[in-house]
Coordinates of C-alpha atoms and ligand atoms in Angstrom, one line a residue:
M177 CA -62.5 16.5 -0.6
P178 CA -62.4 20.1 0.6
K179 CA -59.5 20.9 3.0
L180 CA -59.6 22.8 6.3
Y181 CA -56.6 24.6 7.9
L182 CA -57.3 25.3 11.5
K183 CA -55.2 27.5 13.8
T184 CA -56.0 27.5 17.6
Y185 CA -55.0 30.0 20.2
G186 CA -55.5 30.0 23.9
C187 CA -56.8 27.5 26.4
Q188 CA -57.7 23.8 26.4
M189 CA -61.4 24.7 25.9
N190 CA -60.4 26.2 22.6
E191 CA -58.4 23.1 21.7
Y192 CA -61.5 21.0 22.4
D193 CA -63.7 23.4 20.4
S194 CA -61.3 23.3 17.5
S195 CA -61.5 19.5 17.4
K196 CA -65.3 19.9 17.3
M197 CA -65.2 22.4 14.4
A198 CA -63.2 19.9 12.4
A199 CA -65.7 17.1 13.3
V200 CA -68.8 19.2 12.4
L201 CA -67.4 20.2 9.0
A202 CA -66.2 16.7 8.2
A203 CA -69.7 15.4 8.9
S204 CA -71.5 18.2 6.9
H205 CA -69.2 18.9 4.0
G206 CA -66.5 16.2 4.1
Y207 CA -63.8 18.6 5.1
T208 CA -60.5 17.0 6.0
V209 CA -57.9 18.8 8.1
T210 CA -54.6 19.7 6.5
D211 CA -51.3 21.0 8.0
D212 CA -50.5 22.8 4.8
P213 CA -52.4 26.0 4.2
D214 CA -51.5 25.9 0.5
N215 CA -53.8 22.9 0.1
A216 CA -56.6 24.4 2.1
D217 CA -60.0 25.8 0.9
L218 CA -61.1 27.0 4.3
L219 CA -59.1 28.7 7.0
L220 CA -60.5 28.9 10.6
L221 CA -58.8 30.8 13.4
N222 CA -60.0 29.8 16.9
T223 CA -59.1 32.9 18.9
C224 CA -58.4 34.0 22.5
S225 CA -59.0 37.4 23.9
V226 CA -57.8 36.8 27.5
R227 CA -54.9 39.3 27.1
E228 CA -54.5 42.1 24.6
K229 CA -51.5 40.5 22.9
A230 CA -53.5 37.4 22.0
Q231 CA -56.3 39.5 20.6
E232 CA -54.0 41.7 18.5
K233 CA -52.3 38.7 17.1
V234 CA -55.5 37.7 15.4
F235 CA -55.7 40.9 13.4
S236 CA -52.0 40.8 12.3
E237 CA -52.6 37.1 11.4
L238 CA -55.6 38.0 9.3
G239 CA -53.6 40.6 7.4
R240 CA -51.2 37.8 6.4
W241 CA -54.0 35.6 5.0
K242 CA -55.1 38.2 2.4
A243 CA -52.8 37.0 -0.3
W244 CA -53.7 33.3 0.5
K245 CA -57.4 34.1 0.0
A246 CA -56.8 36.0 -3.3
A247 CA -54.7 33.2 -4.7
R248 CA -57.6 30.8 -5.3
P249 CA -61.2 31.8 -5.9
G250 CA -63.7 30.3 -3.5
R251 CA -61.3 30.2 -0.5
M252 CA -63.0 31.3 2.7
V253 CA -61.8 32.6 6.1
G254 CA -63.6 32.1 9.4
V255 CA -63.0 33.6 12.9
G256 CA -64.3 31.7 16.0
G257 CA -63.6 31.8 19.7
C258 CA -63.4 34.6 22.2
V259 CA -62.2 37.5 19.8
A260 CA -65.2 36.7 17.5
S261 CA -67.5 36.7 20.5
Q262 CA -66.1 40.0 21.8
E263 CA -65.8 41.9 18.5
G264 CA -68.6 40.4 16.4
T265 CA -69.1 42.2 13.0
A266 CA -66.4 44.8 14.0
I267 CA -63.9 42.2 12.8
I268 CA -65.0 42.7 9.2
G269 CA -64.3 46.4 9.5
R270 CA -60.6 45.7 10.4
A271 CA -60.3 42.5 8.3
P272 CA -62.6 42.5 5.3
I273 CA -61.4 39.0 4.1
V274 CA -63.4 37.4 6.9
D275 CA -66.5 35.4 5.7
L276 CA -67.6 33.6 8.9
I277 CA -67.8 34.9 12.5
F278 CA -69.0 32.5 15.2
G279 CA -68.6 32.3 19.0
P280 CA -67.6 29.4 21.3
Q281 CA -71.3 28.5 21.7
T282 CA -72.3 28.5 18.0
L283 CA -69.5 26.5 16.4
H284 CA -72.0 23.7 15.7
R285 CA -73.7 26.2 13.2
L286 CA -70.6 26.4 11.0
P287 CA -72.1 24.3 8.2
E288 CA -75.1 26.6 7.9
L289 CA -73.0 29.7 8.2
L290 CA -70.7 28.4 5.4
Q291 CA -73.8 27.8 3.2
Q292 CA -75.2 31.2 4.0
A293 CA -71.9 33.1 3.2
R294 CA -71.6 31.2 -0.1
A295 CA -75.2 31.8 -1.1
T296 CA -75.2 35.5 -0.2
G297 CA -71.6 36.4 -0.9
R298 CA -71.7 38.3 2.4
P299 CA -70.2 37.5 5.8
A300 CA -72.3 35.2 8.0
V301 CA -72.2 36.0 11.7
D302 CA -73.6 34.1 14.8
I303 CA -72.1 34.9 18.2
R304 CA -75.1 34.1 20.4
F305 CA -75.0 32.0 23.6
P306 CA -77.9 29.6 22.8
E307 CA -77.7 27.7 26.2
I308 CA -76.3 24.2 25.8
E309 CA -77.7 23.5 22.3
K310 CA -74.1 23.1 20.9
F311 CA -73.6 19.7 22.5
D312 CA -76.8 18.3 21.2
C313 CA -75.7 19.2 17.6
L314 CA -72.2 17.8 17.6
P315 CA -71.2 14.6 15.8
E316 CA -70.1 11.5 17.9
P317 CA -66.8 12.0 19.6
R318 CA -63.8 10.5 17.8
A319 CA -60.7 9.5 19.8
K320 CA -57.3 10.6 18.6
G321 CA -55.0 8.6 20.9
P322 CA -55.2 7.4 24.5
T323 CA -56.1 10.8 26.0
A324 CA -59.1 13.1 25.4
F325 CA -60.7 16.3 26.6
V326 CA -64.4 16.3 27.5
S327 CA -66.1 19.6 28.0
V328 CA -68.5 19.3 30.9
M329 CA -69.6 22.9 31.2
E330 CA -69.5 26.1 29.3
G331 CA -68.9 29.7 30.4
C332 CA -68.1 31.3 33.7
S333 CA -70.2 33.2 36.2
K334 CA -67.4 34.3 38.5
Y335 CA -66.8 37.7 36.9
C336 CA -63.3 38.2 38.3
S337 CA -62.7 41.9 37.8
F338 CA -59.9 41.5 35.3
C339 CA -61.3 38.7 33.1
I340 CA -63.1 38.8 29.8
V341 CA -64.3 35.2 29.8
P342 CA -67.8 35.6 31.3
Y343 CA -68.5 38.2 28.5
T344 CA -67.1 36.1 25.6
R345 CA -68.2 32.6 26.7
G346 CA -71.4 33.5 28.7
E347 CA -72.6 32.3 32.1
E348 CA -72.0 28.8 33.5
V349 CA -74.1 26.1 31.9
S350 CA -73.4 22.4 32.8
R351 CA -74.0 19.5 30.5
P352 CA -76.3 16.8 32.0
L353 CA -74.4 14.0 33.9
V354 CA -75.5 11.3 31.6
D355 CA -74.5 13.2 28.4
V356 CA -70.9 13.6 29.8
L357 CA -70.7 10.0 30.9
A358 CA -72.0 8.8 27.5
E359 CA -69.2 10.8 25.8
V360 CA -66.6 9.4 28.1
H361 CA -67.9 5.9 27.5
K362 CA -67.8 6.3 23.7
L363 CA -64.2 7.6 23.9
A364 CA -63.2 4.7 26.2
A365 CA -64.6 2.2 23.7
Q366 CA -62.3 3.8 21.1
G367 CA -59.2 3.3 23.3
V368 CA -59.1 6.5 25.4
R369 CA -57.6 5.7 28.8
E370 CA -57.4 9.2 30.3
V371 CA -60.0 11.9 30.2
T372 CA -59.6 15.6 31.2
L373 CA -62.9 17.1 32.3
L374 CA -62.9 20.7 31.0
G375 CA -64.6 23.9 32.1
Q376 CA -63.4 27.5 32.7
N377 CA -64.6 27.0 36.3
V378 CA -65.1 23.3 36.3
N379 CA -65.6 22.8 40.0
A380 CA -68.9 24.8 39.6
Y381 CA -70.2 21.8 37.6
R382 CA -73.8 21.0 38.5
G383 CA -75.1 18.5 35.9
A384 CA -78.7 17.5 35.9
T385 CA -79.2 13.8 36.8
P386 CA -82.0 11.6 35.5
D387 CA -83.8 11.8 38.9
G388 CA -83.9 15.6 38.8
E389 CA -81.0 16.2 41.2
A390 CA -77.7 18.0 40.3
A391 CA -74.4 16.1 40.3
D392 CA -71.3 17.9 41.4
L393 CA -67.8 17.5 40.0
A394 CA -66.8 15.0 42.7
L395 CA -69.7 12.7 41.7
L396 CA -68.9 13.2 38.0
I397 CA -65.2 12.2 38.7
A398 CA -66.4 9.1 40.6
C399 CA -68.7 8.0 37.8
A400 CA -66.2 8.7 35.0
A401 CA -63.6 6.6 36.9
R402 CA -66.0 3.7 36.9
I403 CA -66.3 3.5 33.1
D404 CA -64.6 0.4 31.6
G405 CA -61.2 1.3 30.1
I406 CA -60.8 4.6 31.9
G407 CA -57.6 4.5 34.0
R408 CA -57.1 8.1 34.8
V409 CA -59.2 11.2 35.2
R410 CA -58.1 14.9 35.3
F411 CA -60.0 18.1 35.5
T412 CA -59.3 21.7 34.8
T413 CA -59.6 24.6 35.6
S414 CA -60.7 24.9 39.2
H415 CA -61.5 28.0 41.1
P416 CA -60.2 28.1 44.7
A417 CA -63.4 29.6 46.2
E418 CA -65.4 26.5 45.1
F419 CA -62.8 23.9 45.9
T420 CA -65.0 21.9 48.1
D421 CA -64.3 19.3 50.8
A422 CA -65.9 16.7 48.5
L423 CA -63.2 17.4 45.9
I424 CA -60.5 17.1 48.6
D425 CA -62.0 13.7 49.6
A426 CA -62.0 12.7 45.9
F427 CA -58.2 13.1 45.9
R428 CA -58.0 10.8 49.0
D429 CA -60.6 8.2 47.9
E430 CA -60.4 7.9 44.1
P431 CA -57.1 6.4 43.0
K432 CA -57.9 7.0 39.3
L433 CA -58.0 10.8 39.9
A434 CA -54.5 11.9 38.9
G435 CA -52.4 13.4 41.6
Y436 CA -52.1 16.8 40.0
L437 CA -54.1 20.0 40.5
H438 CA -54.1 23.3 38.7
L439 CA -55.5 25.8 41.1
P440 CA -55.1 29.5 39.9
V441 CA -54.4 31.8 42.9
Q442 CA -53.5 35.0 40.9
S443 CA -52.0 36.9 43.9
G444 CA -50.9 36.4 47.5
S445 CA -52.2 39.7 48.7
D446 CA -55.6 39.8 50.2
R447 CA -56.0 43.4 49.2
I448 CA -55.4 42.6 45.5
L449 CA -57.5 39.4 45.7
G450 CA -60.4 41.6 47.0
M451 CA -59.9 44.0 44.1
M452 CA -59.8 41.1 41.7
K453 CA -63.1 39.8 43.3
R454 CA -61.7 36.3 43.7
G455 CA -63.7 35.5 46.8
Y456 CA -61.0 33.9 48.9
T457 CA -58.1 35.0 51.0
C458 CA -54.4 33.9 51.0
A459 CA -54.9 32.0 54.2
G460 CA -58.0 30.2 52.9
Y461 CA -56.1 29.2 49.8
L462 CA -53.2 27.8 51.8
D463 CA -55.5 25.9 54.1
R464 CA -57.0 24.1 51.1
I465 CA -53.6 23.2 49.8
R466 CA -52.6 21.9 53.2
R467 CA -55.7 19.7 53.4
L468 CA -55.2 18.6 49.8
R469 CA -51.6 17.5 50.5
E470 CA -52.8 15.5 53.5
A471 CA -55.4 13.8 51.3
R472 CA -52.9 13.1 48.5
P473 CA -49.2 13.3 49.6
G474 CA -46.9 14.2 46.7
I475 CA -49.6 15.8 44.6
G476 CA -48.3 18.1 41.8
L477 CA -49.6 21.6 42.2
S478 CA -49.7 24.4 39.6
S479 CA -51.2 27.8 39.5
D480 CA -51.8 31.0 37.6
F481 CA -50.5 34.4 38.6
I482 CA -51.2 38.0 37.4
V483 CA -48.5 40.5 38.2
G484 CA -48.9 44.2 38.0
F485 CA -52.6 44.4 38.7
P486 CA -53.5 48.1 39.0
G487 CA -52.1 49.4 42.3
E488 CA -50.1 46.3 43.1
S489 CA -47.4 47.6 45.6
D490 CA -44.1 46.1 46.4
E491 CA -45.6 44.9 49.6
D492 CA -48.5 43.2 47.7
F493 CA -46.0 41.5 45.4
E494 CA -43.8 40.4 48.3
Q495 CA -46.9 38.7 49.7
T496 CA -47.3 36.8 46.4
M497 CA -43.7 35.7 46.7
A498 CA -44.3 34.6 50.3
L499 CA -47.3 32.6 49.2
I500 CA -45.2 30.8 46.6
E501 CA -42.6 29.9 49.3
R502 CA -45.4 28.3 51.4
A503 CA -47.3 26.6 48.6
R504 CA -44.2 25.4 46.7
F505 CA -46.0 25.2 43.3
D506 CA -44.0 23.0 40.9
Q507 CA -45.5 24.6 37.8
A508 CA -47.2 27.9 37.0
Y509 CA -48.5 30.2 34.2
S510 CA -47.8 33.8 35.0
F511 CA -48.8 36.9 33.1
I512 CA -48.5 40.7 33.3
Y513 CA -51.9 42.2 33.8
S514 CA -53.6 43.2 30.6
P515 CA -56.6 45.5 30.8
R516 CA -59.6 44.1 28.9
P517 CA -62.2 46.5 27.6
G518 CA -65.5 46.2 29.4
T519 CA -64.2 44.5 32.5
P520 CA -64.4 46.4 35.9
A521 CA -60.6 46.4 36.4
A522 CA -60.0 48.2 33.1
R523 CA -61.4 51.3 34.7
L524 CA -58.7 51.3 37.5
R525 CA -55.7 53.5 37.1
D526 CA -52.8 51.3 36.1
S527 CA -50.0 52.8 38.2
V528 CA -47.3 50.1 38.1
P529 CA -44.4 50.9 35.7
T530 CA -43.8 48.4 32.9
E531 CA -40.2 47.7 34.1
T532 CA -41.5 46.9 37.6
K533 CA -44.0 44.5 36.2
Q534 CA -41.4 42.8 34.1
A535 CA -39.0 42.5 37.0
R536 CA -41.7 41.1 39.2
L537 CA -42.7 38.5 36.6
A538 CA -39.1 37.4 36.0
R539 CA -38.5 37.0 39.8
L540 CA -41.7 35.0 40.2
Q541 CA -41.0 32.7 37.3
A542 CA -37.4 32.1 38.5
R543 CA -38.7 31.0 41.9
I544 CA -41.3 28.7 40.4
R545 CA -38.6 27.1 38.2
D546 CA -36.5 26.4 41.3
F547 CA -39.5 24.6 42.9
G548 CA -40.2 22.8 39.7
A549 CA -36.6 21.5 39.5
E550 CA -36.8 20.5 43.1
Y551 CA -40.0 18.6 42.6
A552 CA -38.7 16.8 39.5
G553 CA -35.4 16.0 41.2
A554 CA -37.4 14.3 44.1
L555 CA -39.1 12.0 41.5
V556 CA -35.7 10.5 40.5
G557 CA -35.5 7.0 41.9
T558 CA -39.3 6.7 42.4
A559 CA -41.7 4.5 40.5
Q560 CA -44.4 6.5 38.7
R561 CA -47.6 5.4 37.0
V562 CA -47.2 6.6 33.4
L563 CA -49.7 6.5 30.6
L564 CA -47.7 5.7 27.4
E565 CA -49.0 8.1 24.8
K566 CA -46.8 8.1 21.7
P567 CA -43.4 7.5 20.2
S568 CA -40.8 9.9 21.7
L569 CA -40.2 12.9 19.5
K570 CA -36.4 13.1 20.2
N571 CA -35.2 9.5 20.6
R572 CA -36.1 6.8 18.0
G573 CA -37.3 3.7 19.6
W574 CA -38.4 5.5 22.8
L575 CA -41.8 6.1 24.1
A576 CA -43.3 9.2 25.8
G577 CA -45.9 9.3 28.4
K578 CA -47.2 11.4 31.3
T579 CA -46.9 10.9 35.0
E580 CA -49.9 11.5 37.3
C581 CA -48.2 14.8 38.2
N582 CA -48.5 15.9 34.5
R583 CA -44.8 15.6 33.5
W584 CA -43.6 14.1 30.3
V585 CA -41.3 11.0 30.7
N586 CA -39.2 9.6 27.8
L587 CA -38.2 6.0 28.1
P588 CA -36.6 3.3 26.0
A589 CA -39.2 1.0 24.6
P590 CA -38.7 -2.8 24.6
A591 CA -37.1 -4.0 21.3
A592 CA -40.3 -5.6 20.1
G593 CA -43.8 -4.1 20.2
A594 CA -43.3 -0.5 21.2
Q595 CA -46.4 0.5 19.3
R596 CA -48.4 -2.2 21.2
L597 CA -47.6 -0.4 24.5
I598 CA -49.2 2.9 23.4
G599 CA -52.3 3.4 25.4
R600 CA -51.1 1.2 28.3
F601 CA -50.4 2.3 31.9
A602 CA -46.9 1.3 33.1
A603 CA -44.8 1.6 36.2
V604 CA -41.8 3.6 35.2
E605 CA -38.7 4.3 37.4
I606 CA -37.6 7.9 37.0
T607 CA -33.9 7.9 36.2
E608 CA -33.2 11.5 35.4
A609 CA -34.8 14.9 35.7
L610 CA -34.1 17.3 32.7
T611 CA -35.3 20.9 32.5
N612 CA -38.6 20.2 30.8
S613 CA -39.0 16.5 31.0
L614 CA -38.0 13.3 32.8
R615 CA -36.3 10.1 31.7
G616 CA -37.3 6.8 32.9
R617 CA -37.0 3.0 32.7
L618 CA -39.9 0.7 32.1
L619 CA -40.5 -1.5 35.2
R620 CA -43.8 -3.2 34.4
V621 CA -46.8 -2.7 32.1
E622 CA -50.3 -2.9 33.8
N623 CA -52.8 -5.5 32.6
L624 CA -55.5 -4.0 30.4
Ligands
SAM973 N1 -60.9 29.7 35.6 C1 -59.6 30.1 35.9 C2 -59.6 30.7 37.4 O1 -60.1 30.1 38.2 O2 -58.9 31.7 37.6 C3 -59.0 31.1 34.9 C4 -59.3 31.1 33.5 S1 -58.5 32.4 32.6 C5 -59.1 32.2 31.0 C6 -56.8 31.8 32.5 C7 -55.8 32.7 33.2 O3 -55.6 33.9 32.4 C8 -56.2 33.3 34.5 O4 -56.0 32.4 35.6 C9 -55.4 34.5 34.7 O5 -54.2 34.2 35.4 C10 -55.1 34.9 33.3 N2 -55.8 36.1 32.9 C11 -57.1 36.3 32.8 N3 -57.4 37.6 32.5 C12 -56.2 38.2 32.5 C13 -55.9 39.6 32.2 N4 -56.8 40.5 32.0 N5 -54.5 39.9 32.3 C14 -53.6 39.0 32.5 N6 -53.9 37.7 32.7 C15 -55.2 37.3 32.7
F3S974 FE1 -62.0 34.3 34.4 FE2 -62.3 34.3 37.0 FE3 -63.9 32.9 35.4 S1 -60.4 34.2 35.9 S2 -62.7 32.4 33.6 S3 -63.8 35.1 35.5 S4 -63.0 32.2 37.4

């Protein structure tokens, strides 16, 4: 059996795509995935180009694989994902060890590319965006535990001025409603209890229905929640400009929709939001959050921030800090702005000194940590619905699961049958809030 070593960078879409790369090559050539590169015949890097650092990492990484490739004849190296899409054949110029170059929309063509590279002895490249073809060519989904990602759309058509994604993943294309539901159904039949519906801009989902209409994300959530065995639905990532009333209603009306939302805001300054071409104002964003919290009290809320966007003044940054005070996010991903070649913002003069950017980032992250600790502290003493996912990594005989608000909880498992509880929802009393996780006590296991 040939062996595949797979390294994934970046977002959940890339994680999903990596699992599909493994599935495609297992079906076509019998590849099995290995954790040990020394055993591997094929190395695939699924790359991210959202920030320069992530992109540069790929080239330094490729440098390190030269000796690995030379150590055994026939070994091959492939580069997929957003760097492949962005750079194309230029990758070979910088890293001649590469045999395969494929984009996020052409990973289903890996078997053919592999054959082609072997037959010709030359690199095989396909970085096109052939609409939704990929999904029709993938093998049946295979569950790996009680949670699963399901990609519902590809690409992004928002063209935020700083972002490379629309250029590397193409325009938005939604999968038909029935196709997505069939995938959820197959996963549920294999024991999946929680699905995360994925898209770069998932609330722009408009999936064709059999009667020629278009289903939105709220309808998709409602349908997925009705599939036998599915006890929880999540979705990510949303864009605030398209965060519709129907989605707010879904948080009020659909108990299986997890009480957690990742809603990237990027900045609290309307001037910067305008320059980023985000299509909403700070007040509009806060209004949506207010209505969301009315619809689902206690909802966990996280966001993305970019600090040091070109021309971001102290005043702009103070407005971001003020927004954080009002929104009280309990988690966030925050980044220093990284100019991406070919995006409109890359042409702006980057006037903010590096030390200022770093100081702003540290201040922002510290404040979010405060709110995160406060949020976690308030969970102590409450009963949370937890999906028990796996044995706890740190404590033998304990289980680990996630709350609706997307926090890990570790809890002692009953003496007999801990394994039997994996994949079950349980009421868990939160007993302690640690820095990165919670501890709890099993109250009751839900009936299947
Ligand atoms: N679809 C999401 C949204 O609604 O904003 C974002 C997807 S993007 C791939 C993930 C995050 O990376 C963004 O929210 C942003 O904070 C960050 N990001 C994107 N481009 C960036 C850049 N040029 N520099 C720094 N951070 C960036
Ligand atoms: Fe990027 Fe904006 Fe789309 S951040 S992924 S262009 S919503």
